[in-house]
XYZ file of C-alpha atoms in Angstrom:
75
model
C -15.659 24.469 -19.344
C -18.472 24.756 -18.086
C -19.386 25.621 -14.660
C -22.751 24.819 -12.767
C -25.370 26.495 -11.509
C -28.193 26.513 -9.089
C -28.853 30.348 -9.975
C -28.067 33.805 -9.115
C -25.471 33.340 -6.689
C -25.974 36.089 -4.188
C -23.456 39.042 -5.129
C -25.473 38.834 -8.632
C -28.557 38.669 -6.529
C -28.199 41.824 -5.485
C -28.549 43.128 -9.316
C -25.209 45.830 -9.469
C -21.063 44.862 -10.811
C -19.148 42.757 -8.504
C -15.967 41.227 -7.986
C -16.916 37.647 -9.766
C -17.589 39.770 -12.797
C -14.683 39.415 -15.961
C -14.747 40.495 -19.275
C -15.670 38.518 -22.416
C -16.203 39.104 -25.934
C -15.919 42.149 -27.177
C -17.255 45.300 -26.656
C -20.221 46.898 -28.856
C -21.343 50.906 -29.920
C -24.544 50.631 -31.381
C -24.661 54.692 -32.831
C -27.993 56.024 -33.177
C -26.825 59.266 -35.397
C -27.557 63.000 -34.384
C -28.317 61.271 -30.652
C -24.990 59.756 -30.032
C -24.361 56.116 -29.391
C -24.550 53.027 -27.102
C -21.206 51.521 -26.020
C -21.645 47.643 -24.324
C -19.452 45.652 -22.688
C -19.710 42.345 -21.687
C -19.361 40.299 -18.810
C -19.882 36.283 -16.603
C -20.528 36.164 -13.181
C -16.895 33.406 -12.388
C -19.162 31.881 -9.314
C -22.430 31.000 -10.973
C -22.541 32.183 -14.672
C -24.532 34.834 -15.003
C -23.862 37.613 -18.239
C -24.089 41.468 -17.062
C -23.773 43.577 -20.012
C -22.487 47.385 -19.313
C -23.819 49.809 -21.142
C -23.283 53.305 -21.448
C -25.887 56.287 -22.926
C -23.271 58.676 -24.765
C -25.811 61.116 -25.752
C -26.343 65.409 -26.134
C -28.853 65.815 -23.840
C -25.856 63.012 -22.366
C -25.989 59.954 -20.614
C -24.804 57.896 -18.500
C -23.806 53.936 -16.983
C -25.718 51.261 -15.810
C -25.824 47.328 -15.702
C -28.286 44.816 -16.984
C -27.270 41.081 -16.754
C -28.720 38.936 -19.339
C -29.410 36.215 -18.136
C -32.564 36.576 -15.827
C -35.387 34.651 -16.788
C -32.995 31.900 -17.697
C -31.466 30.642 -13.674
């Protein structure tokens, strides 16, 4: 099954997570050694098809949780 899109939807245009995101794929962990690691989870918008990643940096100095739309530049 595929989604037809005319570009990102209004919720994805806001640049934050929203109710229309559905988890896809498997989580990935990137190990940076003594500086910590980063966990990535992937999502797809059920409305427009945009692909997002939520990543969490975990380091001795802190870190944080961030969202990034991976289909930027495609639509």
